[in-house]
GROMACS .gro file of C-alpha atoms in nm:
model
  181
    1UNK     CA    1   8.911   8.243  10.302
    2UNK     CA    2   9.028   8.361  10.646
    3UNK     CA    3   9.154   8.728  10.662
    4UNK     CA    4   9.516   8.767  10.789
    5UNK     CA    5   9.583   9.036  11.055
    6UNK     CA    6   9.711   9.294  10.786
    7UNK     CA    7   9.408   9.230  10.564
    8UNK     CA    8   9.164   9.259  10.862
    9UNK     CA    9   9.320   9.585  10.958
   10UNK     CA   10   9.298   9.739  10.615
   11UNK     CA   11   8.948   9.611  10.572
   12UNK     CA   12   8.840   9.768  10.899
   13UNK     CA   13   9.021  10.098  10.805
   14UNK     CA   14   8.830  10.102  10.475
   15UNK     CA   15   8.506  10.040  10.673
   16UNK     CA   16   8.562  10.323  10.905
   17UNK     CA   17   8.612  10.564  10.619
   18UNK     CA   18   8.273  10.463  10.509
   19UNK     CA   19   8.382  10.321  10.181
   20UNK     CA   20   8.297   9.972  10.238
   21UNK     CA   21   8.380   9.831   9.887
   22UNK     CA   22   8.701  10.028   9.875
   23UNK     CA   23   8.800   9.878  10.200
   24UNK     CA   24   8.706   9.544  10.094
   25UNK     CA   25   8.897   9.578   9.770
   26UNK     CA   26   9.198   9.716   9.963
   27UNK     CA   27   9.185   9.407  10.180
   28UNK     CA   28   9.211   9.193   9.879
   29UNK     CA   29   9.489   9.396   9.746
   30UNK     CA   30   9.701   9.354  10.045
   31UNK     CA   31   9.679   8.979  10.004
   32UNK     CA   32   9.829   9.009   9.662
   33UNK     CA   33   9.533   8.849   9.508
   34UNK     CA   34   9.503   9.097   9.219
   35UNK     CA   35   9.634   9.099   8.860
   36UNK     CA   36   9.611   9.312   8.557
   37UNK     CA   37   9.383   9.157   8.301
   38UNK     CA   38   9.542   9.349   7.996
   39UNK     CA   39   9.259   9.591   7.943
   40UNK     CA   40   9.378   9.931   7.840
   41UNK     CA   41   9.143  10.095   8.095
   42UNK     CA   42   9.357   9.927   8.380
   43UNK     CA   43   9.072   9.702   8.500
   44UNK     CA   44   9.200   9.480   8.769
   45UNK     CA   45   9.046   9.148   8.871
   46UNK     CA   46   9.072   9.025   9.226
   47UNK     CA   47   9.046   8.662   9.294
   48UNK     CA   48   8.780   8.632   9.035
   49UNK     CA   49   8.542   8.830   9.274
   50UNK     CA   50   8.608   9.196   9.257
   51UNK     CA   51   8.685   9.416   8.970
   52UNK     CA   52   8.890   9.722   9.015
   53UNK     CA   53   8.881  10.011   8.787
   54UNK     CA   54   9.174  10.228   8.776
   55UNK     CA   55   9.036  10.492   9.024
   56UNK     CA   56   8.934  10.210   9.281
   57UNK     CA   57   9.284  10.053   9.253
   58UNK     CA   58   9.460  10.394   9.298
   59UNK     CA   59   9.229  10.480   9.603
   60UNK     CA   60   9.302  10.131   9.742
   61UNK     CA   61   9.668  10.175   9.709
   62UNK     CA   62   9.620  10.507   9.884
   63UNK     CA   63   9.436  10.345  10.173
   64UNK     CA   64   9.713  10.076  10.191
   65UNK     CA   65   9.981  10.348  10.189
   66UNK     CA   66   9.804  10.523  10.480
   67UNK     CA   67   9.787  10.217  10.679
   68UNK     CA   68  10.155  10.109  10.642
   69UNK     CA   69  10.253  10.476  10.701
   70UNK     CA   70  10.081  10.463  11.035
   71UNK     CA   71  10.260  10.155  11.115
   72UNK     CA   72  10.584  10.320  11.046
   73UNK     CA   73  10.680  10.138  10.733
   74UNK     CA   74  10.777  10.445  10.509
   75UNK     CA   75  10.929  10.254  10.235
   76UNK     CA   76  10.625  10.037  10.182
   77UNK     CA   77  10.396  10.340  10.222
   78UNK     CA   78  10.603  10.541   9.962
   79UNK     CA   79  10.575  10.261   9.724
   80UNK     CA   80  10.196  10.220   9.756
   81UNK     CA   81  10.144  10.596   9.722
   82UNK     CA   82  10.374  10.628   9.417
   83UNK     CA   83  10.197  10.348   9.251
   84UNK     CA   84   9.853  10.464   9.326
   85UNK     CA   85   9.959  10.818   9.203
   86UNK     CA   86  10.090  10.665   8.877
   87UNK     CA   87   9.767  10.477   8.812
   88UNK     CA   88   9.538  10.779   8.898
   89UNK     CA   89   9.746  10.997   8.668
   90UNK     CA   90   9.712  10.733   8.386
   91UNK     CA   91   9.354  10.714   8.443
   92UNK     CA   92   9.299  11.100   8.450
   93UNK     CA   93   9.150  11.081   8.798
   94UNK     CA   94   9.267  11.410   8.928
   95UNK     CA   95   9.005  11.430   9.186
   96UNK     CA   96   9.153  11.126   9.386
   97UNK     CA   97   9.515  11.240   9.363
   98UNK     CA   98   9.535  11.498   9.649
   99UNK     CA   99   9.532  11.246   9.929
  100UNK     CA  100   9.796  11.024   9.758
  101UNK     CA  101  10.018  11.320   9.673
  102UNK     CA  102  10.003  11.486  10.019
  103UNK     CA  103  10.054  11.168  10.218
  104UNK     CA  104  10.337  11.065   9.978
  105UNK     CA  105  10.484  11.411  10.034
  106UNK     CA  106  10.468  11.347  10.417
  107UNK     CA  107  10.645  11.022  10.373
  108UNK     CA  108  10.906  11.163  10.148
  109UNK     CA  109  10.978  11.453  10.395
  110UNK     CA  110  11.016  11.198  10.676
  111UNK     CA  111  11.278  11.029  10.457
  112UNK     CA  112  11.470  11.363  10.427
  113UNK     CA  113  11.384  11.448  10.056
  114UNK     CA  114  11.228  11.795  10.131
  115UNK     CA  115  11.249  11.936   9.779
  116UNK     CA  116  11.055  11.621   9.629
  117UNK     CA  117  10.806  11.652   9.929
  118UNK     CA  118  10.734  12.011   9.844
  119UNK     CA  119  10.672  11.932   9.476
  120UNK     CA  120  10.430  11.652   9.572
  121UNK     CA  121  10.246  11.861   9.819
  122UNK     CA  122  10.233  12.165   9.593
  123UNK     CA  123  10.060  11.956   9.320
  124UNK     CA  124   9.828  11.794   9.584
  125UNK     CA  125   9.726  12.138   9.710
  126UNK     CA  126   9.674  12.270   9.365
  127UNK     CA  127   9.456  11.969   9.268
  128UNK     CA  128   9.272  11.992   9.605
  129UNK     CA  129   9.192  12.373   9.516
  130UNK     CA  130   9.088  12.279   9.164
  131UNK     CA  131   8.834  12.019   9.301
  132UNK     CA  132   8.728  12.247   9.597
  133UNK     CA  133   8.867  11.984   9.855
  134UNK     CA  134   8.939  12.214  10.124
  135UNK     CA  135   9.037  11.959  10.388
  136UNK     CA  136   9.332  11.850  10.174
  137UNK     CA  137   9.419  12.202  10.080
  138UNK     CA  138   9.462  12.269  10.452
  139UNK     CA  139   9.652  11.956  10.528
  140UNK     CA  140   9.887  12.028  10.238
  141UNK     CA  141   9.960  12.371  10.338
  142UNK     CA  142   9.993  12.284  10.714
  143UNK     CA  143  10.233  12.000  10.627
  144UNK     CA  144  10.443  12.231  10.389
  145UNK     CA  145  10.474  12.450  10.700
  146UNK     CA  146  10.609  12.161  10.896
  147UNK     CA  147  10.858  12.083  10.628
  148UNK     CA  148  10.965  12.443  10.608
  149UNK     CA  149  11.022  12.447  10.979
  150UNK     CA  150  11.239  12.135  10.942
  151UNK     CA  151  11.442  12.321  10.678
  152UNK     CA  152  11.484  12.624  10.920
  153UNK     CA  153  11.240  12.850  10.731
  154UNK     CA  154  11.045  12.941  11.032
  155UNK     CA  155  10.872  13.256  10.872
  156UNK     CA  156  10.746  13.045  10.590
  157UNK     CA  157  10.654  12.759  10.826
  158UNK     CA  158  10.446  12.988  11.041
  159UNK     CA  159  10.274  13.132  10.739
  160UNK     CA  160  10.179  12.791  10.583
  161UNK     CA  161  10.075  12.634  10.905
  162UNK     CA  162   9.851  12.934  10.964
  163UNK     CA  163   9.694  12.896  10.615
  164UNK     CA  164   9.602  12.536  10.684
  165UNK     CA  165   9.477  12.608  11.028
  166UNK     CA  166   9.261  12.900  10.895
  167UNK     CA  167   9.080  12.660  10.640
  168UNK     CA  168   9.034  12.390  10.924
  169UNK     CA  169   8.875  12.661  11.137
  170UNK     CA  170   8.650  12.770  10.847
  171UNK     CA  171   8.550  12.405  10.818
  172UNK     CA  172   8.485  12.386  11.197
  173UNK     CA  173   8.746  12.130  11.242
  174UNK     CA  174   8.864  12.264  11.574
  175UNK     CA  175   8.971  11.896  11.673
  176UNK     CA  176   9.234  11.923  11.399
  177UNK     CA  177   9.364  12.275  11.488
  178UNK     CA  178   9.357  12.256  11.862
  179UNK     CA  179   9.673  12.048  11.907
  180UNK     CA  180   9.857  12.282  11.679
  181UNK     CA  181   9.763  12.624  11.856
   0.00000   0.00000   0.00000
């Protein structure tokens, strides 16, 4: 089967993230070649070749959401993130929820739903903290600062952005914090 342009991009995105199989599964997901097989554990078969577990499908949907978000398709990104969040929650895969929640929060904020965005990001930051995922703690806090700034809460915006930058600096991710200085 020849990969279409969208599928190839998702596949390459998954490979760049060093999660080859997730990238490949995500490429198959984008083609629409998946179906639930009725198992209560949310196992998904893809074209008879791949089997998705719930966490893999949730992560693949998150990857897909990130891709279409970067293409500017916020409606499609939101849908992918929300579906991924639902699947990950049902499967009890809290460890994989922070990226989906925080990126969904960014998209929702860009769509003007600031209150809903704060709720998603708060949950994402709390789960990132619970699983010691400091990078997503930083991203969630920094982006909450960006939203607070859009709402006119400049003091809160500054404080939250500084909290995020401080974590990125501790992690020695200066390339993340430099543009924000």
